[in-house]
PDB file of C-alpha atoms in Angstrom:
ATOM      1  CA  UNK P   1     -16.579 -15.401  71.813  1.00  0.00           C
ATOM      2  CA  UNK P   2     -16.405 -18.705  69.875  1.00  0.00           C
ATOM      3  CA  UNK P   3     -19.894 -20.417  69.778  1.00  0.00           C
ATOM      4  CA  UNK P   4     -20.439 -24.139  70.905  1.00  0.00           C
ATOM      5  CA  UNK P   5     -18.510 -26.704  67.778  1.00  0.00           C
ATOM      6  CA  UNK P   6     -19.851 -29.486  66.729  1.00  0.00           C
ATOM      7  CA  UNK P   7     -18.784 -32.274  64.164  1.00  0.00           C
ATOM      8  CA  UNK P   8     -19.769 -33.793  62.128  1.00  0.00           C
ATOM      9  CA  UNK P   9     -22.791 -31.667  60.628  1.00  0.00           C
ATOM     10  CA  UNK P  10     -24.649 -34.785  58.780  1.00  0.00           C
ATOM     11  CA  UNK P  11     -24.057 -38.252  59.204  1.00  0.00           C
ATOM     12  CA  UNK P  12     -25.443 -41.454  57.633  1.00  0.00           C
ATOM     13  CA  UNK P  13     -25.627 -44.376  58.519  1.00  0.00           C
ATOM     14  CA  UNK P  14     -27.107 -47.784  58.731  1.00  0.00           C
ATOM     15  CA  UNK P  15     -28.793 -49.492  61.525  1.00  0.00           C
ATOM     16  CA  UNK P  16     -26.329 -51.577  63.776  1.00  0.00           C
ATOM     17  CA  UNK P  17     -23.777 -49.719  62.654  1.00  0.00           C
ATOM     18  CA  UNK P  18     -22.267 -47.172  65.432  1.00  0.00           C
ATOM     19  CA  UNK P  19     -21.643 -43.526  65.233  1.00  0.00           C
ATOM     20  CA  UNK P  20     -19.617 -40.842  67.431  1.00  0.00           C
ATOM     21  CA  UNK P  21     -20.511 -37.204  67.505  1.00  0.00           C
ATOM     22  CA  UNK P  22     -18.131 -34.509  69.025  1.00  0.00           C
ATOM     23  CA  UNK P  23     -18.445 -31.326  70.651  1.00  0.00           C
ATOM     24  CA  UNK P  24     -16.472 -28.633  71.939  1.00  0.00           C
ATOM     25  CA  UNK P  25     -17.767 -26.215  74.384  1.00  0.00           C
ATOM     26  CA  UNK P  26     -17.389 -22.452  74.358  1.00  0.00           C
ATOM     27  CA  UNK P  27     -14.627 -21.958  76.987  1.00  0.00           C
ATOM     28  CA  UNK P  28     -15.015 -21.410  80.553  1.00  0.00           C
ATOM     29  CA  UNK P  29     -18.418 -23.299  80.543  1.00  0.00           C
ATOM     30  CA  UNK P  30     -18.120 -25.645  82.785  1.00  0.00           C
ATOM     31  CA  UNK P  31     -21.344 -27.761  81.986  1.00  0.00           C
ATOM     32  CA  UNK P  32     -22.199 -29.300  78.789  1.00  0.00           C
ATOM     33  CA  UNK P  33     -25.237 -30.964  77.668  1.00  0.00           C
ATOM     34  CA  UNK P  34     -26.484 -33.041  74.857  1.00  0.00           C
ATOM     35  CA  UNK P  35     -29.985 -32.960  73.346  1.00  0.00           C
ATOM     36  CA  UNK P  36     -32.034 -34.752  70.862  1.00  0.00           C
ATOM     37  CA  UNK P  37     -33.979 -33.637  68.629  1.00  0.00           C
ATOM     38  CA  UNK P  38     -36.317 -35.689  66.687  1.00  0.00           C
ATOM     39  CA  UNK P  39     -38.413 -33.797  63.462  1.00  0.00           C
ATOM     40  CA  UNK P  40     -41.115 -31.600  64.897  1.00  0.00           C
ATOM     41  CA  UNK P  41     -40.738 -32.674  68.530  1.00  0.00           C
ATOM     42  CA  UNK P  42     -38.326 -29.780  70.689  1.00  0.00           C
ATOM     43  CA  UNK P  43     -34.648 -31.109  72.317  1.00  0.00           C
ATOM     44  CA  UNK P  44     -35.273 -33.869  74.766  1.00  0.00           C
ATOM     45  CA  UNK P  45     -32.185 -33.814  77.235  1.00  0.00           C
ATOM     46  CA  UNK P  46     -30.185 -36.814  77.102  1.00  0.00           C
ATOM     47  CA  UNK P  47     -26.859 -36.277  79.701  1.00  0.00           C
ATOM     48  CA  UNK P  48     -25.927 -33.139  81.610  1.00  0.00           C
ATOM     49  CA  UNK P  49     -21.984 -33.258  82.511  1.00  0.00           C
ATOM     50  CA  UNK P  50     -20.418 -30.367  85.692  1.00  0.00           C
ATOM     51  CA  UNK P  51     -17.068 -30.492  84.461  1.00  0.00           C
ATOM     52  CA  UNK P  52     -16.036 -34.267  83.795  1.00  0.00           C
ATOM     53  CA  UNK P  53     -19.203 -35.704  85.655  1.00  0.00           C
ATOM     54  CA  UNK P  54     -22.502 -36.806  84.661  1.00  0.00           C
ATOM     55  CA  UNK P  55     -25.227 -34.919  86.540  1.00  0.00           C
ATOM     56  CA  UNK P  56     -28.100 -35.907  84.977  1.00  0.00           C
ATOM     57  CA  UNK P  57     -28.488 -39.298  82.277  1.00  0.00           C
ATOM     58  CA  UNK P  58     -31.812 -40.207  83.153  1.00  0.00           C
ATOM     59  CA  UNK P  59     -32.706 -40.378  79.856  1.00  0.00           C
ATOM     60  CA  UNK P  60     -30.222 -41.462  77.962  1.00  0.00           C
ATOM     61  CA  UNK P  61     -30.766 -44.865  76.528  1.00  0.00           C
ATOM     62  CA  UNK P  62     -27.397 -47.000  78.261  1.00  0.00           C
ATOM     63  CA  UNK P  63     -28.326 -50.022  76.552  1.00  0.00           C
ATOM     64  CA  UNK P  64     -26.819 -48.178  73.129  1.00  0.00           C
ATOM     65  CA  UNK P  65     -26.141 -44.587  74.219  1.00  0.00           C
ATOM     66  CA  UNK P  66     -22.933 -43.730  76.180  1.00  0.00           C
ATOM     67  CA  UNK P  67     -21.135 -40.017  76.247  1.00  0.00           C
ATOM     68  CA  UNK P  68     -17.923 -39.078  77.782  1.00  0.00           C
ATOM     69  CA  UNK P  69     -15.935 -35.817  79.136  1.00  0.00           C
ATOM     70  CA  UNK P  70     -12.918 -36.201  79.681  1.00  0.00           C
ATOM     71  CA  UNK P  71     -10.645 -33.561  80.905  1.00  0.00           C
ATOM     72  CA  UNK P  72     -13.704 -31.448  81.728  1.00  0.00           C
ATOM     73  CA  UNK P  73     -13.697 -29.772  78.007  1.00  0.00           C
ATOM     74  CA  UNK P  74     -14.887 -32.039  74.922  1.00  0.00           C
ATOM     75  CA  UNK P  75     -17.309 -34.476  74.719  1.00  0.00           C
ATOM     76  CA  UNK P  76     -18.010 -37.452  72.781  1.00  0.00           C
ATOM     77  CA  UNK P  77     -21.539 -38.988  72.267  1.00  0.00           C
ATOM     78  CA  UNK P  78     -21.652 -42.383  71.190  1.00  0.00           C
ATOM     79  CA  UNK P  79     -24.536 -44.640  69.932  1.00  0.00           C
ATOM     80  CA  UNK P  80     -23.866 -48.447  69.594  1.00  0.00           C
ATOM     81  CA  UNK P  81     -25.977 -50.200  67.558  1.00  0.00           C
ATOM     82  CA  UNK P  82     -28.567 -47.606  66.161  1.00  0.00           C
ATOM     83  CA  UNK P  83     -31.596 -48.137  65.456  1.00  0.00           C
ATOM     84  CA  UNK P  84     -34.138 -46.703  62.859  1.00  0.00           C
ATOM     85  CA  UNK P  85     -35.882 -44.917  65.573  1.00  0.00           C
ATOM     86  CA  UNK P  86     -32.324 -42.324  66.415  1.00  0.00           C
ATOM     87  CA  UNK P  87     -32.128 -40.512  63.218  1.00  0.00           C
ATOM     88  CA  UNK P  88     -32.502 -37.208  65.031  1.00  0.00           C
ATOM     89  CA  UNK P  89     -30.251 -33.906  65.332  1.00  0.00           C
ATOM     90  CA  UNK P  90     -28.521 -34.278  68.275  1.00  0.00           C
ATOM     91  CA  UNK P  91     -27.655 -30.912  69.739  1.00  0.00           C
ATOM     92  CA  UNK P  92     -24.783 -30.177  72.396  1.00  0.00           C
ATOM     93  CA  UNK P  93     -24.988 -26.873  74.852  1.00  0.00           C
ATOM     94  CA  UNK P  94     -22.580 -25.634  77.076  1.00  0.00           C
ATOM     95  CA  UNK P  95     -23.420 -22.816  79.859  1.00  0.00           C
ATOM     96  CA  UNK P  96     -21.559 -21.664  83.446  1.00  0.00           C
ATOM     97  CA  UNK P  97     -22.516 -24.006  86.309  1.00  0.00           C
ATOM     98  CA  UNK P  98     -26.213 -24.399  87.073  1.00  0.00           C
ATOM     99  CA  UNK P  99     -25.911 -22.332  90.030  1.00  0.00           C
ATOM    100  CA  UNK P 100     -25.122 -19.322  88.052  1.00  0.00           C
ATOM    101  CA  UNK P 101     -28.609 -19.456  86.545  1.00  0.00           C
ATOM    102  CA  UNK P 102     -27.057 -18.561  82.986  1.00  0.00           C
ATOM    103  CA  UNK P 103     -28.588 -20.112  79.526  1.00  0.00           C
ATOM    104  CA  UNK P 104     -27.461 -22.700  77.427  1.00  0.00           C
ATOM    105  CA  UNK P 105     -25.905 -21.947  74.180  1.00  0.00           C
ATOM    106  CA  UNK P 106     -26.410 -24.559  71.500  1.00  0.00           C
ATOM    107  CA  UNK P 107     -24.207 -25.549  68.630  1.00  0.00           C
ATOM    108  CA  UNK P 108     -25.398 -26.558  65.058  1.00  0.00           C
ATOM    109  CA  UNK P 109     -25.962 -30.125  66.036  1.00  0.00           C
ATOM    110  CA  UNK P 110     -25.456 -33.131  63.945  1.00  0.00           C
ATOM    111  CA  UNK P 111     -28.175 -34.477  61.559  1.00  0.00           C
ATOM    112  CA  UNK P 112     -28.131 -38.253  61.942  1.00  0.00           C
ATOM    113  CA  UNK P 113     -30.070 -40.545  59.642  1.00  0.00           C
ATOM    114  CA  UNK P 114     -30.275 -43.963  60.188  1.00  0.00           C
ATOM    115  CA  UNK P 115     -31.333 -46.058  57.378  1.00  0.00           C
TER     116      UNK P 115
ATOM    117  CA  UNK J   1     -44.140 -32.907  85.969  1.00  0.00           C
ATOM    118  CA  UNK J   2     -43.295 -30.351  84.042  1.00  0.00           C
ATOM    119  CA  UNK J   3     -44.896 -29.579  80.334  1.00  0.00           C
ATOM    120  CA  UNK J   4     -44.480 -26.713  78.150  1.00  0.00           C
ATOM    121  CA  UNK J   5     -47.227 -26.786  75.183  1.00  0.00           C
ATOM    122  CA  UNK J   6     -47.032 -24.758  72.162  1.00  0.00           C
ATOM    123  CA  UNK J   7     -50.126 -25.381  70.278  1.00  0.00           C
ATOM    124  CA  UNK J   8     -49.761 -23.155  67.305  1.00  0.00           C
ATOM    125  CA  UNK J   9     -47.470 -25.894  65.088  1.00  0.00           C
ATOM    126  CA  UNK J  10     -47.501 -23.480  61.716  1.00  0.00           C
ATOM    127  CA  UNK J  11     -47.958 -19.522  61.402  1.00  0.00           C
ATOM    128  CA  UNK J  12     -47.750 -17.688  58.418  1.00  0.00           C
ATOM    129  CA  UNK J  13     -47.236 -13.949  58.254  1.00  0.00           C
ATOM    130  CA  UNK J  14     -46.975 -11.445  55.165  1.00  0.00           C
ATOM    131  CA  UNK J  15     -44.177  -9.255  56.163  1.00  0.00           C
ATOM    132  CA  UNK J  16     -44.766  -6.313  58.417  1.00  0.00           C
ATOM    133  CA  UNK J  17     -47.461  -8.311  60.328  1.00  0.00           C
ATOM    134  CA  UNK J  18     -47.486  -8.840  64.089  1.00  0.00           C
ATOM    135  CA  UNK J  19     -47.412 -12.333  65.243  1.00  0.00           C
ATOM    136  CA  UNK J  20     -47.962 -13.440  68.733  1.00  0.00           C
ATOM    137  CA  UNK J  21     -46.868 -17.071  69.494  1.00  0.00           C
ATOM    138  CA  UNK J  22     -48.710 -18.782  72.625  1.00  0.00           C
ATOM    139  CA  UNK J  23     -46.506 -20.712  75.012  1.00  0.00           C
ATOM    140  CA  UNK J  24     -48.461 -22.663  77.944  1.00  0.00           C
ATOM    141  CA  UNK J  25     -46.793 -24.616  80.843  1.00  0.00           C
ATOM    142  CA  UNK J  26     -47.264 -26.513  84.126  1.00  0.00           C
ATOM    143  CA  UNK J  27     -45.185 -26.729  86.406  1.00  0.00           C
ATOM    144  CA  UNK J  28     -45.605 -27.438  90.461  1.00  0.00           C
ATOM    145  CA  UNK J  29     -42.487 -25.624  91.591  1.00  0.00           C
ATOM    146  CA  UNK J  30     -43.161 -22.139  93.149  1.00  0.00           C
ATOM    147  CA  UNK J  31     -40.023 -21.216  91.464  1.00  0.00           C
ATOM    148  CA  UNK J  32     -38.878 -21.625  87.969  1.00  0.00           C
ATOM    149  CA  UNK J  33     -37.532 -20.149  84.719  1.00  0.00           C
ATOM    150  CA  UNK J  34     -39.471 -19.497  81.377  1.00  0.00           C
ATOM    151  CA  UNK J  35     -37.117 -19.061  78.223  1.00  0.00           C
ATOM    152  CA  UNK J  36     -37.560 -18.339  74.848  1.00  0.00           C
ATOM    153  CA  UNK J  37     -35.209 -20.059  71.819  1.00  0.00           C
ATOM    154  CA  UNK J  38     -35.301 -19.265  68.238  1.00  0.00           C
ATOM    155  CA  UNK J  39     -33.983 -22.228  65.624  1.00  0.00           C
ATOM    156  CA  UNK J  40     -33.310 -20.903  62.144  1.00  0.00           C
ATOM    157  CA  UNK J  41     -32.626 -23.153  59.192  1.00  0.00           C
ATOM    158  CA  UNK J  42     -29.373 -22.877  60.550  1.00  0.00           C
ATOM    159  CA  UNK J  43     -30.346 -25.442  63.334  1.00  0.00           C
ATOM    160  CA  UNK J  44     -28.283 -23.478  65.889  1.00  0.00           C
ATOM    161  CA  UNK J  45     -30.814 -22.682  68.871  1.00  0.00           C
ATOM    162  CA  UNK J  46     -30.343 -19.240  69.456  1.00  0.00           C
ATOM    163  CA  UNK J  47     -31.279 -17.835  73.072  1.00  0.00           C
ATOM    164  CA  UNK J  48     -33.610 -15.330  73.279  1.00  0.00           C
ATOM    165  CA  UNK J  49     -35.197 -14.324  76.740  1.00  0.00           C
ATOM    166  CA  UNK J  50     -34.880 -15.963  80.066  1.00  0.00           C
ATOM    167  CA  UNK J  51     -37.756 -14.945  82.654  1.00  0.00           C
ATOM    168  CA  UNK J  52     -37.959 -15.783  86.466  1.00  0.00           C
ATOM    169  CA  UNK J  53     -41.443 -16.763  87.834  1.00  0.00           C
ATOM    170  CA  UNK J  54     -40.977 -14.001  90.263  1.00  0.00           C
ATOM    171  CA  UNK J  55     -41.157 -11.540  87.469  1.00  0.00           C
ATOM    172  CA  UNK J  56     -44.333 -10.858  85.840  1.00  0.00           C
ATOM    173  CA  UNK J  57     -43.244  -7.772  84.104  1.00  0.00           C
ATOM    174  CA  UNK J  58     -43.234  -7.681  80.494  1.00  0.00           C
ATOM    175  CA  UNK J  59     -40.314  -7.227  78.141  1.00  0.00           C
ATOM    176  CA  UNK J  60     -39.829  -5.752  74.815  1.00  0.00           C
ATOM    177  CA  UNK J  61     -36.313  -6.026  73.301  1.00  0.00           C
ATOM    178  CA  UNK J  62     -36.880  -4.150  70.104  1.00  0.00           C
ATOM    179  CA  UNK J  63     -39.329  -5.485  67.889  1.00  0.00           C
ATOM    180  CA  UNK J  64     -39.126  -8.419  70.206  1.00  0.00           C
ATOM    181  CA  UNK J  65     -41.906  -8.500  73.338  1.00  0.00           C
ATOM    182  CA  UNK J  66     -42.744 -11.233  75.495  1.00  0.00           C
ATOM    183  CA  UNK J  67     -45.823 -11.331  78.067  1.00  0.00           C
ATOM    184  CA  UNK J  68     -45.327 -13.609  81.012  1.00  0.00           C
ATOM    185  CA  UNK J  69     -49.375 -14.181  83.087  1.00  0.00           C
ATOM    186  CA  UNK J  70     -48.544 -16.780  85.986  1.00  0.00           C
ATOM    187  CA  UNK J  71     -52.322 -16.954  86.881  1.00  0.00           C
ATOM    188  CA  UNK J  72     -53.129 -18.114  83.119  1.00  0.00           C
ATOM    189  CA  UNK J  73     -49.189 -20.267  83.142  1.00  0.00           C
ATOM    190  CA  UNK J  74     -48.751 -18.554  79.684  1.00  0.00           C
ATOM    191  CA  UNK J  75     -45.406 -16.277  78.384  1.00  0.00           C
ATOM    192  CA  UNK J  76     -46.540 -15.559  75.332  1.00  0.00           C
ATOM    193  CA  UNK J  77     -44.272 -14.159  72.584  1.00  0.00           C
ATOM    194  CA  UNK J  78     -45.355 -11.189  69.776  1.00  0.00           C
ATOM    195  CA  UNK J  79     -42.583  -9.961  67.159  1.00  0.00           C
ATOM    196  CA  UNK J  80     -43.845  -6.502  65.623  1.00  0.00           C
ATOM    197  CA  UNK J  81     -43.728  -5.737  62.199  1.00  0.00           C
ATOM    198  CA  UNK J  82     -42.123  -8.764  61.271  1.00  0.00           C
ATOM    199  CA  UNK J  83     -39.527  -9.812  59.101  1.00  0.00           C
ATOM    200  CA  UNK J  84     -38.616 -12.094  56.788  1.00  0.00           C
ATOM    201  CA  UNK J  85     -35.476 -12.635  58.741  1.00  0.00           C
ATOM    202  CA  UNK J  86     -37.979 -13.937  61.517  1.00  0.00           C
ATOM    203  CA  UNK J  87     -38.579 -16.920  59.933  1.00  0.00           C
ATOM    204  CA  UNK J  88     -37.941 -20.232  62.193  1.00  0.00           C
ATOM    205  CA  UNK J  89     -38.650 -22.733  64.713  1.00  0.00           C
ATOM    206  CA  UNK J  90     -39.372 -21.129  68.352  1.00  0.00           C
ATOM    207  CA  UNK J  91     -39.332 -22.698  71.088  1.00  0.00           C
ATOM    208  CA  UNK J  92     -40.620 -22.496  74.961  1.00  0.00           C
ATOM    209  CA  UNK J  93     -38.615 -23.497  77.512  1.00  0.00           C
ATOM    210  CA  UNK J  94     -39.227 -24.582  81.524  1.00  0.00           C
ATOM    211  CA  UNK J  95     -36.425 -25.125  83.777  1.00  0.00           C
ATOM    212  CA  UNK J  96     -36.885 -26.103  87.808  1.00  0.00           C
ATOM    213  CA  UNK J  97     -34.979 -23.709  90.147  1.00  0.00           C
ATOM    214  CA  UNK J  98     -32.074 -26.514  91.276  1.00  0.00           C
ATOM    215  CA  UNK J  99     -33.272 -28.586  88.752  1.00  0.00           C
ATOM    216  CA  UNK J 100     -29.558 -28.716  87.504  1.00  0.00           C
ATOM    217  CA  UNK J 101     -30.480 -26.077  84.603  1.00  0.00           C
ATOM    218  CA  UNK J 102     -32.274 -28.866  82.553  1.00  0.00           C
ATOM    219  CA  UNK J 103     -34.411 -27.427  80.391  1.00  0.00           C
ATOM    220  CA  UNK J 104     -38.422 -28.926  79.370  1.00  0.00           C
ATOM    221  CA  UNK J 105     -39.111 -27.368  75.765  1.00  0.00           C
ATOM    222  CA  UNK J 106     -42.394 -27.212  74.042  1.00  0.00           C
ATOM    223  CA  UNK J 107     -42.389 -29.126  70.723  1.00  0.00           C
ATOM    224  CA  UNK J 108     -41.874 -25.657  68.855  1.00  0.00           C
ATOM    225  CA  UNK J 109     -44.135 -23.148  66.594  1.00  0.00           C
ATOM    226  CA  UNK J 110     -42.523 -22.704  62.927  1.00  0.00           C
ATOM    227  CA  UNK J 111     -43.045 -19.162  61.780  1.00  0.00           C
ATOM    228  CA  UNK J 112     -42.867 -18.216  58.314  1.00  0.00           C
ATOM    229  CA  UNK J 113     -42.802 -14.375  56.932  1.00  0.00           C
ATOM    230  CA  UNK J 114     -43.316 -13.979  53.340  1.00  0.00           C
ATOM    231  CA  UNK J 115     -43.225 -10.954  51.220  1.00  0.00           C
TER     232      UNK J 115
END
């Protein structure tokens, strides 16, 4: 079974600029998430998507953040203008619907820096 | 509100060592899942265990055992004889029952095994 994909692995960039990270889930998972991680701090959740809508984006910043899922498969995640204070990893899981109770499985993630 | 706190931030192990690493949460639900994730240099979060709060029974899984005490709120993890291999980020994990499979995580224990 193909794992979660992820691109890119690293990015740089600098502060106002935008980035987009991508992710493909393992098939037949029909949610996705996407997590940050920030050094020495565990994933923070940022948007939950069931199929091709948003379940949960309580956390995600709007004002900069947005993600999309279109077609119920890939995902795109967004930030527009960063700011110092994103460099993070920022993870993407997939799993079966909620209901099934089954775990995530995380890709690599991709290693922002924001200078 | 849920919390998940991992207080141990650094342990370092000689090879061949055991190694228990503490995992304490709160949590008001009656019902809820513990997991365990491992996150080698790799970044990938690999899944480990998944526990119900209805199960207090312990698990080994090779060198791999796991103690879950709801009257302390600890599910505590101990690797036997350990490895060099070992050697990552772990994290703790909460998730609400219907909580749309979103996951709290502790802010992670890194574990290092030298020879």
């Amino acid at each position: 079974e193909a794992g979660v994909a992820q691109s890119p692995r690293y990015k740089i960039i600098e502060k106002r600029q935008s980035v987009a990270f991508w992710c493909n889930p393992i098939s037949g998972h029909a949610t996705l998430y996407w997590y940050q991680q920030i050094l020495g701090q565990g994933p923070k959740l940022l948007i939950q998507f069931q199929n091709n809508g948003v379940v949960d984006d309580s956390q995600l910043p709007k004002d900069r953040f947005s993600a999309e899922r279109l077609k119920g498969v890939d995902s795109t995640l967004k930030i527009q203008p960063a700011k110092l204070e994103d460099s993070a990893v920022y993870l993407c899981a997939s799993s079966y619907p909620w209901g099934y109770n089954s775990p995530l499985h995380f890709g690599n993630g991709t290693r922002l820096t924001v200078t | 509100a849920q919390k998940v706190t991992q207080a141990q931030t650094e342990i370092s192990v000689v090879e061949k060592e055991d190694v228990t690493l503490d995992c304490v949460y709160e949590t008001r639900d009656t019902t809820y899942y513990l997991f365990w994730y491992k996150q080698p240099p790799s970044g990938e979060l690999v899944f480990l265990i998944r526990r119900n709060s209805f199960d207090e029974q312990n698990e080994i899984s090779g060198r791999y055992s796991w103690n879950f005490q709801k009257s302390t709120s600890s599910f505590n993890f101990t690797i036997t004889a350990s490895q060099v291999v070992d050697s990552a980020v772990y994290f703790c994990a909460l998730r609400r029952t219907g909580g749309g499979n979103k996951l709290t995580f502790g802010t992670g224990t890194q574990l290092k095994v030298e020879l």
